[in-house]
XYZ file of C-alpha atoms in Angstrom:
546
model
C 165.563 55.001 47.168
C 163.925 55.910 50.488
C 162.345 58.992 48.909
C 161.110 56.930 45.956
C 159.488 54.497 48.381
C 157.761 57.324 50.254
C 156.533 58.861 46.990
C 155.228 55.464 45.857
C 153.339 55.005 49.146
C 151.826 58.485 48.797
C 150.683 57.675 45.271
C 149.136 54.392 46.408
C 147.379 56.150 49.292
C 146.059 58.856 46.979
C 144.849 56.395 44.332
C 143.112 54.234 46.944
C 141.356 57.216 48.535
C 140.235 58.566 45.147
C 138.853 55.151 44.194
C 136.952 55.022 47.488
C 135.504 58.475 46.871
C 134.579 57.511 43.306
C 132.744 54.462 44.666
C 130.926 56.673 47.190
C 129.842 59.097 44.462
C 128.535 56.252 42.274
C 126.480 54.872 45.144
C 125.114 58.321 46.054
C 124.198 59.030 42.438
C 122.025 55.910 42.439
C 120.557 56.755 45.857
C 119.575 60.229 44.651
C 117.265 58.630 42.077
C 115.101 57.280 44.888
C 112.655 54.773 43.460
C 114.098 55.202 39.958
C 113.552 57.255 36.822
C 110.124 55.774 36.021
C 108.813 56.640 39.477
C 110.210 60.159 39.111
C 108.398 60.533 35.776
C 105.138 59.427 37.412
C 105.645 62.029 40.139
C 106.147 64.735 37.504
C 103.077 63.535 35.576
C 100.981 64.298 38.666
C 102.336 67.852 38.698
C 104.518 67.098 41.703
C 108.207 67.711 42.317
C 110.337 64.949 43.832
C 111.613 65.228 47.407
C 115.069 66.370 46.306
C 113.606 68.842 43.786
C 111.430 70.302 46.529
C 114.424 70.788 48.800
C 116.443 72.334 45.976
C 113.613 74.814 45.303
C 113.143 75.561 49.017
C 116.725 76.386 50.015
C 118.583 79.529 49.022
C 120.055 79.386 45.536
C 123.724 78.406 45.569
C 123.706 77.558 49.277
C 124.991 74.367 50.889
C 122.724 71.515 51.942
C 124.190 69.199 54.568
C 122.379 65.911 54.029
C 121.874 63.633 57.009
C 121.390 59.924 56.386
C 121.692 59.821 52.593
C 122.784 56.188 52.816
C 120.167 55.130 55.372
C 118.586 51.820 54.401
C 121.357 50.981 51.922
C 121.410 47.214 51.363
C 118.458 46.718 53.689
C 114.909 45.454 52.991
C 115.997 43.850 49.717
C 113.085 41.390 49.953
C 110.765 44.386 49.545
C 112.740 46.008 46.736
C 114.943 48.164 48.974
C 114.444 51.548 50.594
C 116.890 54.119 49.154
C 117.737 56.850 51.653
C 115.153 55.346 53.993
C 112.402 56.795 51.805
C 112.947 60.283 53.231
C 115.469 63.054 52.552
C 116.718 65.006 55.577
C 119.361 67.635 56.175
C 120.299 71.161 57.177
C 119.691 73.829 54.548
C 119.574 77.615 54.385
C 116.120 79.145 53.894
C 116.199 82.943 53.616
C 119.682 82.862 55.101
C 118.590 80.839 58.114
C 119.577 77.253 58.854
C 116.591 74.909 58.976
C 116.232 71.162 59.363
C 114.299 69.853 56.347
C 112.461 66.512 56.225
C 111.002 65.490 52.840
C 109.204 62.181 52.205
C 110.275 60.525 48.955
C 107.055 59.325 47.312
C 109.055 57.509 44.605
C 110.065 54.939 47.255
C 107.035 52.769 48.122
C 104.789 55.872 47.971
C 106.798 57.378 50.816
C 105.859 54.547 53.190
C 107.585 54.335 56.554
C 110.064 51.494 57.040
C 111.781 51.038 60.438
C 114.812 52.994 59.196
C 112.473 55.796 58.015
C 111.240 56.268 61.556
C 114.778 56.212 62.938
C 115.884 58.795 60.374
C 112.966 61.119 61.127
C 113.757 60.914 64.832
C 117.399 61.747 64.089
C 116.303 64.835 62.146
C 114.093 65.948 65.034
C 116.934 65.293 67.488
C 119.243 67.590 65.504
C 116.498 70.224 65.391
C 115.908 70.049 69.149
C 119.579 69.995 70.154
C 120.367 73.030 68.002
C 116.991 74.817 68.188
C 116.700 74.808 64.407
C 113.321 75.486 62.778
C 112.099 72.290 61.140
C 110.221 72.028 57.848
C 108.306 68.851 56.951
C 107.472 68.249 53.281
C 104.873 65.498 53.668
C 104.101 62.979 50.934
C 103.647 59.544 52.491
C 101.283 56.583 52.391
C 101.990 55.904 56.070
C 103.484 52.864 57.814
C 104.816 50.056 55.589
C 102.331 47.453 56.786
C 104.418 44.269 56.224
C 106.833 45.621 58.860
C 104.361 47.378 61.148
C 105.608 45.504 64.229
C 109.061 47.098 63.777
C 107.828 50.674 63.286
C 104.667 51.129 65.331
C 104.625 50.282 69.055
C 107.997 50.870 70.712
C 109.524 53.939 72.361
C 111.789 54.818 69.430
C 109.171 54.015 66.777
C 106.664 56.054 64.759
C 104.736 57.511 67.708
C 107.848 59.122 69.150
C 107.767 61.581 66.255
C 104.476 63.093 67.417
C 105.740 63.209 70.989
C 108.707 65.188 69.666
C 106.317 67.516 67.802
C 104.757 68.396 71.135
C 108.100 68.755 72.921
C 109.493 70.997 70.198
C 106.398 73.157 70.370
C 106.905 73.621 74.120
C 110.565 74.508 73.463
C 109.519 77.243 71.060
C 111.137 75.593 68.030
C 109.176 76.628 64.894
C 107.661 73.735 62.919
C 106.165 74.181 59.458
C 104.519 71.316 57.571
C 103.499 71.199 53.914
C 101.104 68.443 52.831
C 102.240 67.897 49.263
C 100.805 64.408 48.706
C 99.283 61.710 50.858
C 99.141 62.167 54.630
C 97.138 59.401 56.194
C 96.304 57.663 59.492
C 98.696 58.353 62.398
C 100.929 60.320 60.049
C 98.234 62.995 59.888
C 99.192 64.129 63.380
C 102.655 65.329 62.301
C 101.595 68.328 60.187
C 98.723 69.255 62.484
C 100.960 69.177 65.555
C 103.252 71.614 63.739
C 102.751 75.357 64.193
C 101.511 75.983 60.656
C 100.329 73.635 57.913
C 100.093 74.204 54.170
C 98.355 71.896 51.696
C 98.651 71.694 47.911
C 95.310 71.639 46.099
C 94.405 68.466 44.182
C 97.617 66.602 45.122
C 97.655 66.999 48.902
C 95.235 65.154 51.188
C 95.083 64.481 54.907
C 92.766 62.232 56.881
C 92.840 59.660 59.661
C 91.346 57.015 57.367
C 91.248 56.898 53.564
C 88.174 56.165 51.425
C 88.705 52.382 51.434
C 89.045 52.182 55.209
C 86.057 54.484 55.713
C 83.992 52.184 53.494
C 85.169 49.116 55.394
C 84.707 50.674 58.824
C 81.393 52.517 58.554
C 80.075 51.719 55.067
C 80.329 55.310 53.841
C 81.255 56.068 50.218
C 83.414 59.185 49.911
C 86.161 60.313 47.527
C 89.610 61.464 48.642
C 89.109 65.154 47.861
C 85.809 65.385 49.747
C 87.223 63.438 52.656
C 90.445 65.364 53.176
C 91.507 67.456 50.193
C 92.730 71.056 50.324
C 89.274 72.624 50.048
C 87.890 70.426 52.835
C 90.743 70.979 55.270
C 91.239 74.696 54.591
C 87.625 75.829 54.150
C 85.440 73.390 56.115
C 87.458 71.796 58.936
C 90.085 74.525 59.325
C 92.674 71.806 59.963
C 95.203 73.382 57.567
C 96.186 77.048 57.319
C 97.216 77.699 53.715
C 95.734 76.356 50.484
C 98.369 76.296 47.757
C 97.830 75.853 43.994
C 101.070 73.919 43.338
C 104.357 72.735 44.820
C 106.326 75.801 43.788
C 103.888 78.279 45.374
C 103.800 76.157 48.512
C 107.575 76.156 48.847
C 107.828 79.888 48.156
C 105.235 80.525 50.874
C 107.330 78.485 53.333
C 110.287 80.708 52.481
C 108.151 83.760 53.262
C 107.102 82.276 56.617
C 110.719 81.540 57.592
C 111.716 85.043 56.550
C 109.439 86.527 59.235
C 110.767 84.436 62.147
C 112.639 85.995 65.041
C 115.931 84.653 66.363
C 116.977 82.915 69.575
C 119.703 83.811 72.034
C 122.857 82.143 70.709
C 125.585 80.198 72.472
C 128.313 82.744 71.754
C 130.978 80.469 70.278
C 134.061 82.333 69.093
C 134.283 82.985 65.368
C 136.666 85.174 63.391
C 137.265 85.614 59.685
C 137.884 82.206 58.124
C 141.212 81.324 56.559
C 141.960 78.420 54.256
C 144.560 75.902 55.488
C 148.095 76.883 54.439
C 148.858 73.253 53.684
C 146.899 71.741 50.805
C 143.901 69.690 52.106
C 144.153 67.444 49.030
C 147.397 66.091 50.496
C 145.229 64.225 53.047
C 144.685 61.702 50.255
C 148.431 61.032 50.195
C 148.974 61.046 53.970
C 146.136 58.773 55.059
C 147.450 55.213 54.600
C 145.966 52.660 52.252
C 146.969 49.945 54.743
C 145.029 50.566 57.978
C 147.806 49.003 60.054
C 150.407 51.532 58.915
C 151.289 54.513 61.130
C 151.022 58.156 60.103
C 151.351 61.546 61.767
C 147.809 62.635 62.695
C 148.974 66.220 63.149
C 149.681 66.351 59.408
C 145.982 65.585 58.816
C 144.866 68.189 61.362
C 147.017 70.915 59.813
C 145.249 70.349 56.495
C 141.819 70.726 58.109
C 142.274 73.840 60.247
C 142.492 77.526 59.372
C 145.947 78.734 58.367
C 147.194 75.210 59.312
C 147.768 76.673 62.777
C 147.305 74.727 66.023
C 148.118 75.203 69.700
C 148.935 71.746 70.999
C 147.973 70.824 74.568
C 150.389 68.687 76.663
C 152.390 67.799 73.557
C 154.941 65.651 75.398
C 152.432 63.746 77.535
C 149.923 61.062 76.615
C 151.264 60.964 73.074
C 148.796 58.462 71.568
C 146.109 61.150 71.729
C 146.649 64.583 70.225
C 144.746 67.491 71.785
C 144.926 70.965 70.325
C 143.123 74.269 69.902
C 142.544 75.580 66.383
C 139.945 77.223 64.145
C 137.846 75.646 61.431
C 136.199 78.057 59.002
C 136.741 80.756 61.620
C 135.131 78.791 64.480
C 137.203 78.076 67.581
C 137.467 74.309 68.191
C 139.172 71.884 70.537
C 140.393 68.814 68.647
C 140.846 65.370 70.211
C 142.505 62.984 67.750
C 144.052 59.530 67.971
C 147.751 59.682 67.124
C 148.736 56.752 64.904
C 152.527 56.676 65.246
C 154.386 54.403 67.635
C 155.695 56.697 70.379
C 157.885 56.507 73.466
C 156.372 57.519 76.802
C 158.199 59.632 79.398
C 159.035 56.358 81.171
C 160.747 55.080 78.042
C 158.010 52.586 77.182
C 156.996 52.104 73.561
C 153.300 52.810 72.962
C 151.257 51.655 69.964
C 149.671 54.358 67.829
C 145.868 54.456 67.816
C 145.661 52.832 71.264
C 144.477 54.806 74.290
C 146.824 54.472 77.277
C 146.248 55.780 80.815
C 148.257 58.956 80.249
C 146.435 59.645 76.947
C 143.031 59.207 78.608
C 144.088 61.513 81.440
C 145.242 64.194 78.990
C 142.064 63.994 76.905
C 139.881 64.199 80.035
C 141.601 67.377 81.204
C 141.405 68.890 77.716
C 137.677 68.143 77.378
C 137.054 69.813 80.736
C 139.067 72.856 79.650
C 137.028 73.194 76.443
C 133.821 73.088 78.472
C 135.195 75.722 80.846
C 136.028 78.004 77.900
C 132.918 77.235 75.797
C 134.851 75.736 72.892
C 133.133 73.117 70.652
C 134.889 69.747 70.522
C 135.918 67.843 67.399
C 136.850 64.152 67.723
C 138.911 62.564 64.934
C 138.640 58.779 65.248
C 141.344 56.297 64.363
C 141.379 54.141 67.458
C 141.724 50.409 68.061
C 140.692 50.684 71.721
C 142.260 50.981 75.171
C 145.535 49.264 76.006
C 145.160 45.808 77.545
C 147.509 43.537 79.494
C 148.914 43.188 83.020
C 150.871 46.443 83.046
C 147.880 48.495 81.886
C 145.480 46.825 84.309
C 147.889 47.354 87.208
C 148.209 50.983 86.133
C 144.448 51.537 86.373
C 143.498 51.742 82.677
C 139.838 51.061 83.505
C 139.750 53.979 85.938
C 141.478 56.354 83.507
C 139.273 55.228 80.620
C 136.187 55.745 82.799
C 137.292 59.319 83.510
C 137.536 60.077 79.801
C 134.148 58.480 79.055
C 132.672 60.466 81.960
C 134.039 63.754 80.600
C 132.708 63.000 77.107
C 129.303 62.005 78.502
C 128.866 65.129 80.634
C 130.348 67.596 78.160
C 127.831 70.344 77.404
C 129.648 72.092 74.561
C 128.634 70.630 71.179
C 130.645 67.617 70.038
C 131.359 66.579 66.459
C 132.835 63.239 65.445
C 134.650 62.372 62.237
C 135.492 58.676 61.876
C 138.605 58.782 59.691
C 139.793 55.223 60.203
C 139.242 52.601 62.884
C 136.704 53.163 65.643
C 136.797 50.005 67.726
C 135.322 48.943 71.031
C 135.489 51.251 74.026
C 137.720 53.523 71.953
C 134.607 54.441 69.957
C 132.868 55.403 73.200
C 135.737 57.481 74.582
C 136.064 59.297 71.241
C 132.380 60.292 71.255
C 130.744 57.594 69.158
C 127.038 57.738 68.324
C 126.006 56.672 71.850
C 127.584 59.839 73.291
C 125.403 62.377 71.489
C 127.679 64.056 68.961
C 125.714 66.816 67.259
C 126.921 65.310 63.967
C 128.934 62.173 63.225
C 130.269 61.530 59.716
C 132.703 58.941 58.383
C 135.352 58.972 55.688
C 135.245 56.130 53.124
C 138.208 54.630 55.039
C 136.256 54.224 58.307
C 135.649 50.970 60.157
C 133.297 50.655 63.137
C 133.214 47.504 65.250
C 133.907 45.954 68.625
C 137.334 44.909 67.287
C 139.147 44.348 63.995
C 137.957 41.641 61.614
C 140.936 39.279 61.976
C 140.933 39.502 65.791
C 137.185 38.930 65.986
C 137.377 36.029 63.536
C 140.108 34.347 65.595
C 138.088 34.690 68.801
C 134.890 33.398 67.191
C 136.813 30.592 65.457
C 138.247 29.415 68.793
C 134.742 29.323 70.268
C 133.268 27.402 67.333
C 136.112 24.876 67.039
C 136.011 24.268 70.793
C 132.289 23.604 70.510
C 132.882 21.153 67.645
C 135.604 19.338 69.588
C 133.304 19.049 72.604
C 130.880 17.177 70.332
C 133.640 14.821 69.212
C 134.222 16.571 65.883
C 137.813 17.369 64.925
C 137.884 19.964 62.097
C 140.616 19.598 59.488
C 143.029 22.416 58.715
C 141.112 23.114 55.489
C 137.760 23.197 57.320
C 139.218 25.502 59.962
C 140.503 27.901 57.286
C 137.134 27.929 55.504
C 135.350 28.630 58.767
C 137.805 31.432 59.580
C 137.346 33.023 56.142
C 133.552 32.797 56.412
C 133.528 34.456 59.830
C 136.045 37.152 58.820
C 134.235 38.026 55.575
C 130.923 38.430 57.398
C 132.559 40.496 60.133
C 134.470 42.675 57.651
C 131.222 43.451 55.811
C 129.662 44.607 59.062
C 132.557 46.969 59.821
C 132.350 48.979 56.585
C 131.266 52.637 56.673
C 128.347 51.727 54.365
C 126.982 49.190 56.836
C 127.197 51.821 59.588
C 125.655 54.609 57.495
C 122.787 52.355 56.362
C 121.812 51.888 60.015
C 122.417 55.541 60.963
C 125.309 54.720 63.273
C 126.809 57.666 61.406
C 125.069 60.555 59.649
C 126.776 59.719 56.386
C 130.014 59.167 54.491
C 131.927 62.156 53.166
C 134.955 63.007 51.067
C 137.651 64.095 53.586
C 137.714 67.459 51.790
C 134.165 68.131 53.037
C 135.173 67.748 56.688
C 135.604 71.499 57.224
C 132.170 72.216 55.748
C 130.453 69.612 57.946
C 132.063 70.905 61.140
C 131.458 74.564 60.264
C 127.770 74.048 59.436
C 127.423 71.931 62.563
C 128.870 74.607 64.859
C 126.755 77.279 63.154
C 123.686 75.177 63.937
C 124.830 74.522 67.525
C 125.357 78.247 68.090
C 121.545 78.624 68.085
C 121.275 76.863 71.465
C 122.847 78.252 74.676
C 125.247 75.883 76.445
C 124.405 74.526 79.897
C 126.935 74.699 82.717
C 129.388 71.791 82.678
C 129.080 69.388 85.594
C 131.687 66.625 85.283
C 130.033 64.327 87.802
C 132.316 61.933 89.676
C 135.798 62.029 88.136
C 138.104 59.875 90.228
C 141.633 61.179 90.540
């Protein structure tokens, strides 16, 4: 009977995961249509490819494209008709065998206009390019800032203007930037391609100017058409603003491939890589192992062994700090150091029972030492999140949990080897920070469909907020009934649960996207390959109290 129960649980886990992945694929399929089929047809009628078609033509045939921020803007800006993928497609692709960051405006979404999330996504793409010294290719086709929301995209430090600042910084760093004007490029947006190293423009469809014909008429009373003002002939033959005049999208993209083909290479970081081996244990079994019920324990090592080459690991301090697993392994041939939350209830050396997924003092101490070792040996770090936070209570406070947690956060913050985060399950509170959440500069951070990101779990948060609200009502002389209290609890919990979903996080770029667990190896491998383009600075741990 026990075996039947285990088999049933595995089947439930597998079915739940497959349903989650099916939901993800349905959502992505819709996102990939951008502004919809009619808008795509209009783009084709103008002789233009869509953003995704341009990327597909640009990258090497049959090669992988690691999309960043596919779900950006999901469920946002509904009052304006939505903004699928933030109106821009970004990701790492291979062009003539070389990894490049590609940024392509989607003109089917509000003519490629910039929403607040569009700016954030562009900055994320530039950040990845700068951190990894990847050449960056801009495929420009945008009407500029979305004016109804200009106050949320224009003036602040992390807004639109930061992109041009990054253009200048990347130029000084020697990172190649190529821009292709394949549609509209107007106002402040005109600086992006011209601050790049080389600019191409497609004849008859591409145009670039600081002010369009209507604004010119309003400002100085001059009548001028778009082509005369800033078309390909004007900017290539009269002003000299652009460098290459292209007859169509396809020729433009092929010319970019030729330009990338002639680039030299940088000094690399020298991360260890050997011939890749597939995991011995079937990765598809992750679907069965990862629990449908997020409160249920599981052996994290069984997940790890289905992600790493030959299912082989060298575990660090196995008998100490058991609620965090640290181990050395290889992923697609790359040497990695893995820090993962262990989700089984364990017994410490002192005989105390410890909850799985919670970081205790000994676990934080172990992880800190391991992170330092990986920096010493130039080994990229992979963080696998399923954490509810640090342990609380009198015993933990007396034992110095804040000090030990601070040491781990310090080590993560000052780590100079590239870090990669995969949010498998829970990623709550300070546990998110210690496990290299978005605030701690992971080179890439992706979530599984089972992920949850929040300060704390939905039921705990709802109880805390309910206590506050009911206390406030009582202070005003109002005594809520049991039914009213339950309704209030449900309302708070439902809102909170919605905000903890991986889709809510991905829409706001708290993660770079949601992936099928079976794509985890590919994400980490492509990420380390990108990171290998940038030499690693010497590790300085700062003040680590002992």
